[in-house]
PDB file of C-alpha atoms in Angstrom:
ATOM      1  CA  SER A  13     159.326  72.734 123.240  1.00  0.00           C
ATOM      2  CA  GLN A  14     155.729  71.983 122.358  1.00  0.00           C
ATOM      3  CA  THR A  15     154.521  69.848 119.471  1.00  0.00           C
ATOM      4  CA  ILE A  16     151.112  68.944 118.122  1.00  0.00           C
ATOM      5  CA  HIS A  17     150.355  65.753 116.252  1.00  0.00           C
ATOM      6  CA  GLN A  18     147.304  65.187 114.119  1.00  0.00           C
ATOM      7  CA  TRP A  19     146.433  62.112 112.101  1.00  0.00           C
ATOM      8  CA  PRO A  20     145.663  60.820 109.581  1.00  0.00           C
ATOM      9  CA  ALA A  21     146.834  63.307 106.938  1.00  0.00           C
ATOM     10  CA  THR A  22     144.263  62.227 104.363  1.00  0.00           C
ATOM     11  CA  LEU A  23     141.134  60.131 104.584  1.00  0.00           C
ATOM     12  CA  VAL A  24     138.547  58.961 102.077  1.00  0.00           C
ATOM     13  CA  GLN A  25     135.389  57.627 103.680  1.00  0.00           C
ATOM     14  CA  PRO A  26     132.009  56.513 102.290  1.00  0.00           C
ATOM     15  CA  VAL A  27     128.817  58.305 103.276  1.00  0.00           C
ATOM     16  CA  GLY A  28     127.358  56.813 106.427  1.00  0.00           C
ATOM     17  CA  SER A  29     130.662  55.496 107.770  1.00  0.00           C
ATOM     18  CA  PRO A  30     132.065  56.540 111.168  1.00  0.00           C
ATOM     19  CA  LEU A  31     134.925  58.985 111.698  1.00  0.00           C
ATOM     20  CA  SER A  32     137.632  59.368 114.304  1.00  0.00           C
ATOM     21  CA  LEU A  33     140.368  61.993 114.045  1.00  0.00           C
ATOM     22  CA  GLU A  34     142.920  62.270 116.795  1.00  0.00           C
ATOM     23  CA  CYS A  35     145.081  65.133 117.989  1.00  0.00           C
ATOM     24  CA  THR A  36     147.702  65.129 120.741  1.00  0.00           C
ATOM     25  CA  VAL A  37     149.874  67.866 122.187  1.00  0.00           C
ATOM     26  CA  GLU A  38     153.234  67.401 123.877  1.00  0.00           C
ATOM     27  CA  GLY A  39     155.350  69.663 126.024  1.00  0.00           C
ATOM     28  CA  THR A  40     152.627  71.590 127.822  1.00  0.00           C
ATOM     29  CA  SER A  41     149.839  71.011 130.317  1.00  0.00           C
ATOM     30  CA  ASN A  42     146.182  72.013 130.402  1.00  0.00           C
ATOM     31  CA  PRO A  43     146.147  73.436 126.875  1.00  0.00           C
ATOM     32  CA  ASN A  44     143.087  74.943 125.240  1.00  0.00           C
ATOM     33  CA  LEU A  45     142.265  72.659 122.332  1.00  0.00           C
ATOM     34  CA  TYR A  46     140.285  73.416 119.166  1.00  0.00           C
ATOM     35  CA  TRP A  47     138.869  71.639 116.138  1.00  0.00           C
ATOM     36  CA  TYR A  48     138.374  73.717 112.986  1.00  0.00           C
ATOM     37  CA  ARG A  49     137.067  72.838 109.551  1.00  0.00           C
ATOM     38  CA  GLN A  50     138.014  74.646 106.382  1.00  0.00           C
ATOM     39  CA  ALA A  51     136.018  74.199 103.172  1.00  0.00           C
ATOM     40  CA  ALA A  52     137.905  74.712  99.919  1.00  0.00           C
ATOM     41  CA  GLY A  53     138.771  78.378  99.433  1.00  0.00           C
ATOM     42  CA  ARG A  54     137.070  79.422 102.642  1.00  0.00           C
ATOM     43  CA  GLY A  55     138.015  80.502 106.142  1.00  0.00           C
ATOM     44  CA  LEU A  56     138.288  78.474 109.306  1.00  0.00           C
ATOM     45  CA  GLN A  57     135.074  77.409 111.015  1.00  0.00           C
ATOM     46  CA  LEU A  58     135.372  76.608 114.720  1.00  0.00           C
ATOM     47  CA  LEU A  59     133.685  73.283 115.469  1.00  0.00           C
ATOM     48  CA  PHE A  60     134.644  72.527 119.076  1.00  0.00           C
ATOM     49  CA  TYR A  61     136.897  73.857 121.771  1.00  0.00           C
ATOM     50  CA  SER A  62     137.955  72.501 125.138  1.00  0.00           C
ATOM     51  CA  VAL A  63     139.497  74.172 128.187  1.00  0.00           C
ATOM     52  CA  GLY A  64     139.984  70.945 130.145  1.00  0.00           C
ATOM     53  CA  ILE A  65     139.381  67.194 130.375  1.00  0.00           C
ATOM     54  CA  GLY A  66     135.769  66.357 129.621  1.00  0.00           C
ATOM     55  CA  GLN A  67     134.931  70.035 128.940  1.00  0.00           C
ATOM     56  CA  ILE A  68     133.732  70.462 125.367  1.00  0.00           C
ATOM     57  CA  SER A  69     131.931  73.411 123.841  1.00  0.00           C
ATOM     58  CA  SER A  70     130.221  73.050 120.492  1.00  0.00           C
ATOM     59  CA  GLU A  71     130.069  76.033 118.197  1.00  0.00           C
ATOM     60  CA  VAL A  72     128.073  74.632 115.301  1.00  0.00           C
ATOM     61  CA  PRO A  73     125.233  72.063 115.518  1.00  0.00           C
ATOM     62  CA  GLN A  74     126.051  69.124 113.268  1.00  0.00           C
ATOM     63  CA  ASN A  75     126.562  65.378 113.217  1.00  0.00           C
ATOM     64  CA  LEU A  76     130.079  65.667 114.643  1.00  0.00           C
ATOM     65  CA  SER A  77     131.154  65.312 118.261  1.00  0.00           C
ATOM     66  CA  ALA A  78     134.369  65.831 120.190  1.00  0.00           C
ATOM     67  CA  SER A  79     135.888  64.295 123.289  1.00  0.00           C
ATOM     68  CA  ARG A  80     138.863  65.022 125.493  1.00  0.00           C
ATOM     69  CA  PRO A  81     139.647  61.823 127.390  1.00  0.00           C
ATOM     70  CA  GLN A  82     143.083  63.035 128.519  1.00  0.00           C
ATOM     71  CA  ASP A  83     144.613  66.457 129.158  1.00  0.00           C
ATOM     72  CA  ARG A  84     146.506  66.569 125.861  1.00  0.00           C
ATOM     73  CA  GLN A  85     144.281  64.460 123.638  1.00  0.00           C
ATOM     74  CA  PHE A  86     141.395  65.745 121.559  1.00  0.00           C
ATOM     75  CA  ILE A  87     139.266  63.513 119.353  1.00  0.00           C
ATOM     76  CA  LEU A  88     136.765  64.447 116.634  1.00  0.00           C
ATOM     77  CA  SER A  89     134.152  61.820 115.813  1.00  0.00           C
ATOM     78  CA  SER A  90     131.097  61.108 113.772  1.00  0.00           C
ATOM     79  CA  LYS A  91     128.778  58.114 113.785  1.00  0.00           C
ATOM     80  CA  LYS A  92     127.612  58.627 110.185  1.00  0.00           C
ATOM     81  CA  LEU A  93     129.435  60.891 107.762  1.00  0.00           C
ATOM     82  CA  LEU A  94     127.619  63.123 105.300  1.00  0.00           C
ATOM     83  CA  LEU A  95     128.921  64.401 101.969  1.00  0.00           C
ATOM     84  CA  SER A  96     128.946  67.887 103.475  1.00  0.00           C
ATOM     85  CA  ASP A  97     131.474  66.758 106.089  1.00  0.00           C
ATOM     86  CA  SER A  98     134.232  66.816 103.466  1.00  0.00           C
ATOM     87  CA  GLY A  99     136.897  69.395 104.190  1.00  0.00           C
ATOM     88  CA  PHE A 100     140.233  70.176 105.771  1.00  0.00           C
ATOM     89  CA  TYR A 101     140.131  69.529 109.520  1.00  0.00           C
ATOM     90  CA  LEU A 102     142.602  71.299 111.746  1.00  0.00           C
ATOM     91  CA  CYS A 103     143.387  70.767 115.378  1.00  0.00           C
ATOM     92  CA  ALA A 104     144.991  73.646 117.279  1.00  0.00           C
ATOM     93  CA  TRP A 105     146.129  74.456 120.772  1.00  0.00           C
ATOM     94  CA  SER A 106     146.958  77.517 122.842  1.00  0.00           C
ATOM     95  CA  GLY A 107     148.241  77.973 126.376  1.00  0.00           C
ATOM     96  CA  LEU A 108     151.511  77.603 128.259  1.00  0.00           C
ATOM     97  CA  LYS A 109     154.493  77.928 125.948  1.00  0.00           C
ATOM     98  CA  GLY A 110     157.729  77.925 127.864  1.00  0.00           C
ATOM     99  CA  GLN A 111     158.816  79.959 130.890  1.00  0.00           C
ATOM    100  CA  GLY A 112     155.286  79.678 132.280  1.00  0.00           C
ATOM    101  CA  GLU A 113     154.069  82.205 129.734  1.00  0.00           C
ATOM    102  CA  VAL A 114     150.495  81.918 128.460  1.00  0.00           C
ATOM    103  CA  ASP A 115     150.271  82.471 124.711  1.00  0.00           C
ATOM    104  CA  TYR A 116     146.851  82.825 123.147  1.00  0.00           C
ATOM    105  CA  GLY A 117     148.211  82.345 119.643  1.00  0.00           C
ATOM    106  CA  TYR A 118     147.163  79.122 118.010  1.00  0.00           C
ATOM    107  CA  THR A 119     149.567  76.404 116.929  1.00  0.00           C
ATOM    108  CA  PHE A 120     147.943  74.166 114.378  1.00  0.00           C
ATOM    109  CA  GLY A 121     148.428  70.516 113.580  1.00  0.00           C
ATOM    110  CA  SER A 122     149.225  69.594 109.996  1.00  0.00           C
ATOM    111  CA  GLY A 123     145.575  68.896 109.204  1.00  0.00           C
ATOM    112  CA  THR A 124     143.453  66.031 107.894  1.00  0.00           C
ATOM    113  CA  ARG A 125     141.964  66.261 104.426  1.00  0.00           C
ATOM    114  CA  LEU A 126     138.687  64.324 104.575  1.00  0.00           C
ATOM    115  CA  THR A 127     136.797  63.363 101.440  1.00  0.00           C
ATOM    116  CA  VAL A 128     133.405  61.762 101.904  1.00  0.00           C
ATOM    117  CA  VAL A 129     132.327  59.822  98.822  1.00  0.00           C
TER     118      VAL A 129
ATOM    119  CA  GLY B   8     131.792  85.862 112.936  1.00  0.00           C
ATOM    120  CA  GLN B   9     132.303  89.173 114.746  1.00  0.00           C
ATOM    121  CA  ASN B  10     132.060  90.964 111.350  1.00  0.00           C
ATOM    122  CA  ILE B  11     135.653  90.310 110.336  1.00  0.00           C
ATOM    123  CA  ASP B  12     136.218  91.872 106.941  1.00  0.00           C
ATOM    124  CA  GLN B  13     139.297  91.521 104.751  1.00  0.00           C
ATOM    125  CA  PRO B  14     139.720  91.590 100.963  1.00  0.00           C
ATOM    126  CA  THR B  15     139.277  88.255  99.230  1.00  0.00           C
ATOM    127  CA  GLU B  16     142.180  88.542  96.814  1.00  0.00           C
ATOM    128  CA  MET B  17     145.188  90.758  96.135  1.00  0.00           C
ATOM    129  CA  THR B  18     147.934  90.662  93.535  1.00  0.00           C
ATOM    130  CA  ALA B  19     151.349  92.279  93.767  1.00  0.00           C
ATOM    131  CA  THR B  20     154.711  92.181  92.047  1.00  0.00           C
ATOM    132  CA  GLU B  21     157.873  90.592  93.399  1.00  0.00           C
ATOM    133  CA  GLY B  22     159.919  93.173  95.330  1.00  0.00           C
ATOM    134  CA  ALA B  23     156.935  95.456  95.940  1.00  0.00           C
ATOM    135  CA  ILE B  24     155.054  96.324  99.147  1.00  0.00           C
ATOM    136  CA  VAL B  25     151.488  95.191  99.859  1.00  0.00           C
ATOM    137  CA  GLN B  26     149.096  96.102 102.658  1.00  0.00           C
ATOM    138  CA  ILE B  27     146.275  93.756 103.676  1.00  0.00           C
ATOM    139  CA  ASN B  28     143.538  95.422 105.703  1.00  0.00           C
ATOM    140  CA  CYS B  29     141.194  93.899 108.256  1.00  0.00           C
ATOM    141  CA  THR B  30     138.270  95.387 110.146  1.00  0.00           C
ATOM    142  CA  TYR B  31     136.346  93.791 113.018  1.00  0.00           C
ATOM    143  CA  GLN B  32     133.803  94.677 115.638  1.00  0.00           C
ATOM    144  CA  THR B  33     135.371  96.230 118.745  1.00  0.00           C
ATOM    145  CA  SER B  34     133.039  94.813 121.407  1.00  0.00           C
ATOM    146  CA  GLY B  35     134.879  92.229 123.531  1.00  0.00           C
ATOM    147  CA  PHE B  36     138.117  92.688 121.597  1.00  0.00           C
ATOM    148  CA  ASN B  37     141.397  91.717 123.264  1.00  0.00           C
ATOM    149  CA  GLY B  38     144.065  91.571 120.551  1.00  0.00           C
ATOM    150  CA  LEU B  39     144.638  90.565 116.957  1.00  0.00           C
ATOM    151  CA  PHE B  40     146.587  87.791 115.268  1.00  0.00           C
ATOM    152  CA  TRP B  41     147.714  87.435 111.677  1.00  0.00           C
ATOM    153  CA  TYR B  42     148.391  83.981 110.269  1.00  0.00           C
ATOM    154  CA  GLN B  43     149.847  82.827 106.965  1.00  0.00           C
ATOM    155  CA  GLN B  44     148.445  79.773 105.219  1.00  0.00           C
ATOM    156  CA  HIS B  45     150.021  78.250 102.135  1.00  0.00           C
ATOM    157  CA  ALA B  46     147.748  76.201  99.896  1.00  0.00           C
ATOM    158  CA  GLY B  47     147.044  72.782 101.379  1.00  0.00           C
ATOM    159  CA  GLU B  48     148.848  73.532 104.619  1.00  0.00           C
ATOM    160  CA  ALA B  49     147.905  74.574 108.139  1.00  0.00           C
ATOM    161  CA  PRO B  50     148.048  78.250 109.159  1.00  0.00           C
ATOM    162  CA  THR B  51     151.185  79.482 110.900  1.00  0.00           C
ATOM    163  CA  PHE B  52     151.514  82.423 113.288  1.00  0.00           C
ATOM    164  CA  LEU B  53     152.835  85.706 111.898  1.00  0.00           C
ATOM    165  CA  SER B  54     152.116  88.436 114.429  1.00  0.00           C
ATOM    166  CA  TYR B  55     150.104  89.535 117.441  1.00  0.00           C
ATOM    167  CA  ASN B  56     149.059  93.087 118.323  1.00  0.00           C
ATOM    168  CA  VAL B  57     147.425  94.022 121.597  1.00  0.00           C
ATOM    169  CA  LEU B  58     148.376  97.723 121.808  1.00  0.00           C
ATOM    170  CA  ASP B  59     147.818 100.432 119.219  1.00  0.00           C
ATOM    171  CA  GLY B  60     150.650 100.948 116.799  1.00  0.00           C
ATOM    172  CA  LEU B  61     153.015  99.139 114.508  1.00  0.00           C
ATOM    173  CA  GLU B  62     154.850  95.909 115.302  1.00  0.00           C
ATOM    174  CA  GLU B  63     157.740  95.190 112.944  1.00  0.00           C
ATOM    175  CA  LYS B  64     159.202  91.758 112.406  1.00  0.00           C
ATOM    176  CA  GLY B  65     161.609  91.600 109.487  1.00  0.00           C
ATOM    177  CA  ARG B  66     159.794  92.044 106.181  1.00  0.00           C
ATOM    178  CA  PHE B  67     156.410  91.783 107.883  1.00  0.00           C
ATOM    179  CA  SER B  68     154.761  94.476 110.021  1.00  0.00           C
ATOM    180  CA  SER B  69     151.339  94.593 111.622  1.00  0.00           C
ATOM    181  CA  PHE B  70     149.383  97.645 112.726  1.00  0.00           C
ATOM    182  CA  LEU B  71     146.455  97.945 115.127  1.00  0.00           C
ATOM    183  CA  SER B  72     143.972 100.679 115.963  1.00  0.00           C
ATOM    184  CA  ARG B  73     141.754  99.428 118.776  1.00  0.00           C
ATOM    185  CA  SER B  74     139.355 102.372 118.703  1.00  0.00           C
ATOM    186  CA  LYS B  75     138.747 102.000 114.969  1.00  0.00           C
ATOM    187  CA  GLY B  76     138.528  98.206 114.915  1.00  0.00           C
ATOM    188  CA  TYR B  77     141.188  98.152 112.222  1.00  0.00           C
ATOM    189  CA  SER B  78     144.417  96.314 111.519  1.00  0.00           C
ATOM    190  CA  TYR B  79     146.697  95.831 108.581  1.00  0.00           C
ATOM    191  CA  LEU B  80     149.512  93.485 107.647  1.00  0.00           C
ATOM    192  CA  LEU B  81     152.319  95.056 105.630  1.00  0.00           C
ATOM    193  CA  LEU B  82     154.597  92.865 103.567  1.00  0.00           C
ATOM    194  CA  LYS B  83     157.761  94.443 102.152  1.00  0.00           C
ATOM    195  CA  GLU B  84     160.210  93.235  99.506  1.00  0.00           C
ATOM    196  CA  LEU B  85     157.720  90.646  98.345  1.00  0.00           C
ATOM    197  CA  GLN B  86     159.024  87.255  97.381  1.00  0.00           C
ATOM    198  CA  MET B  87     157.321  84.542  95.347  1.00  0.00           C
ATOM    199  CA  LYS B  88     157.090  82.383  98.483  1.00  0.00           C
ATOM    200  CA  ASP B  89     154.849  85.048 100.051  1.00  0.00           C
ATOM    201  CA  SER B  90     152.022  83.863  97.795  1.00  0.00           C
ATOM    202  CA  ALA B  91     149.562  82.494 100.362  1.00  0.00           C
ATOM    203  CA  SER B  92     146.384  83.293 102.234  1.00  0.00           C
ATOM    204  CA  TYR B  93     146.643  85.748 105.123  1.00  0.00           C
ATOM    205  CA  LEU B  94     144.134  85.303 107.926  1.00  0.00           C
ATOM    206  CA  CYS B  95     143.072  88.066 110.274  1.00  0.00           C
ATOM    207  CA  ALA B  96     142.061  86.596 113.646  1.00  0.00           C
ATOM    208  CA  PRO B  97     140.818  88.779 116.510  1.00  0.00           C
ATOM    209  CA  LEU B  98     141.226  87.409 120.023  1.00  0.00           C
ATOM    210  CA  TRP B  99     138.203  87.991 122.194  1.00  0.00           C
ATOM    211  CA  LYS B 100     137.997  88.476 125.943  1.00  0.00           C
ATOM    212  CA  ALA B 101     136.545  84.962 126.230  1.00  0.00           C
ATOM    213  CA  GLY B 102     140.023  83.754 125.222  1.00  0.00           C
ATOM    214  CA  LYS B 103     139.057  82.463 121.786  1.00  0.00           C
ATOM    215  CA  SER B 104     139.953  83.670 118.334  1.00  0.00           C
ATOM    216  CA  THR B 105     137.750  83.807 115.272  1.00  0.00           C
ATOM    217  CA  PHE B 106     139.105  83.925 111.763  1.00  0.00           C
ATOM    218  CA  GLY B 107     138.321  86.006 108.745  1.00  0.00           C
ATOM    219  CA  ASP B 108     137.921  84.204 105.418  1.00  0.00           C
ATOM    220  CA  GLY B 109     141.462  85.226 104.506  1.00  0.00           C
ATOM    221  CA  THR B 110     143.082  87.274 101.766  1.00  0.00           C
ATOM    222  CA  THR B 111     144.691  85.268  98.989  1.00  0.00           C
ATOM    223  CA  LEU B 112     147.845  87.073  97.903  1.00  0.00           C
ATOM    224  CA  THR B 113     149.403  86.250  94.552  1.00  0.00           C
ATOM    225  CA  VAL B 114     152.939  87.505  93.967  1.00  0.00           C
ATOM    226  CA  LYS B 115     153.900  87.794  90.300  1.00  0.00           C
ATOM    227  CA  PRO B 116     157.407  88.031  88.828  1.00  0.00           C
TER     228      PRO B 116
END
């Protein structure tokens, strides 16, 4: 079976500090990977998605970046955090889920609650 | 994105039935997901419709009309634990989903 790991669960960072959130998927290969942000009481905003190693598409211009150094690893980074970067960050994947079947439904990690102070 | 429209909030009574509607633009549409998200948690998959009609899964059912750009999620025999946000998420031909802002359902005793 497939699992997705996302860490840390909570993070409090000062303005101007760097950020690195990591997400890994197990039990599948060549997954589509996504980073979403959710502001309090709002919907999910797609930040980045990746269809393969080194292939990153950015949906929203901002001071965040993403990298995919390995097939099942997706990293969200920032060099200098802003107050507006606070939110609930979710990693998700879609793709092969058993029996060679492609499933476009998203499985989400448990999320990282980031507070920039 | 893609003009996804669903009510912001709904309230219903334990044991009742509630229908949450969602409309979206039809251009580039491939299928539609519904997710459930409890407060402070990640969304979890509820249903997927690609053909017109009703898909039933226990107490939850989801309906799709591709030509009308319309879907609904039907929850029967409501329980207190059903209090959550319900996210409508069309899947587009590019292989990505976008999410509505969600409908916050409150179930009262």
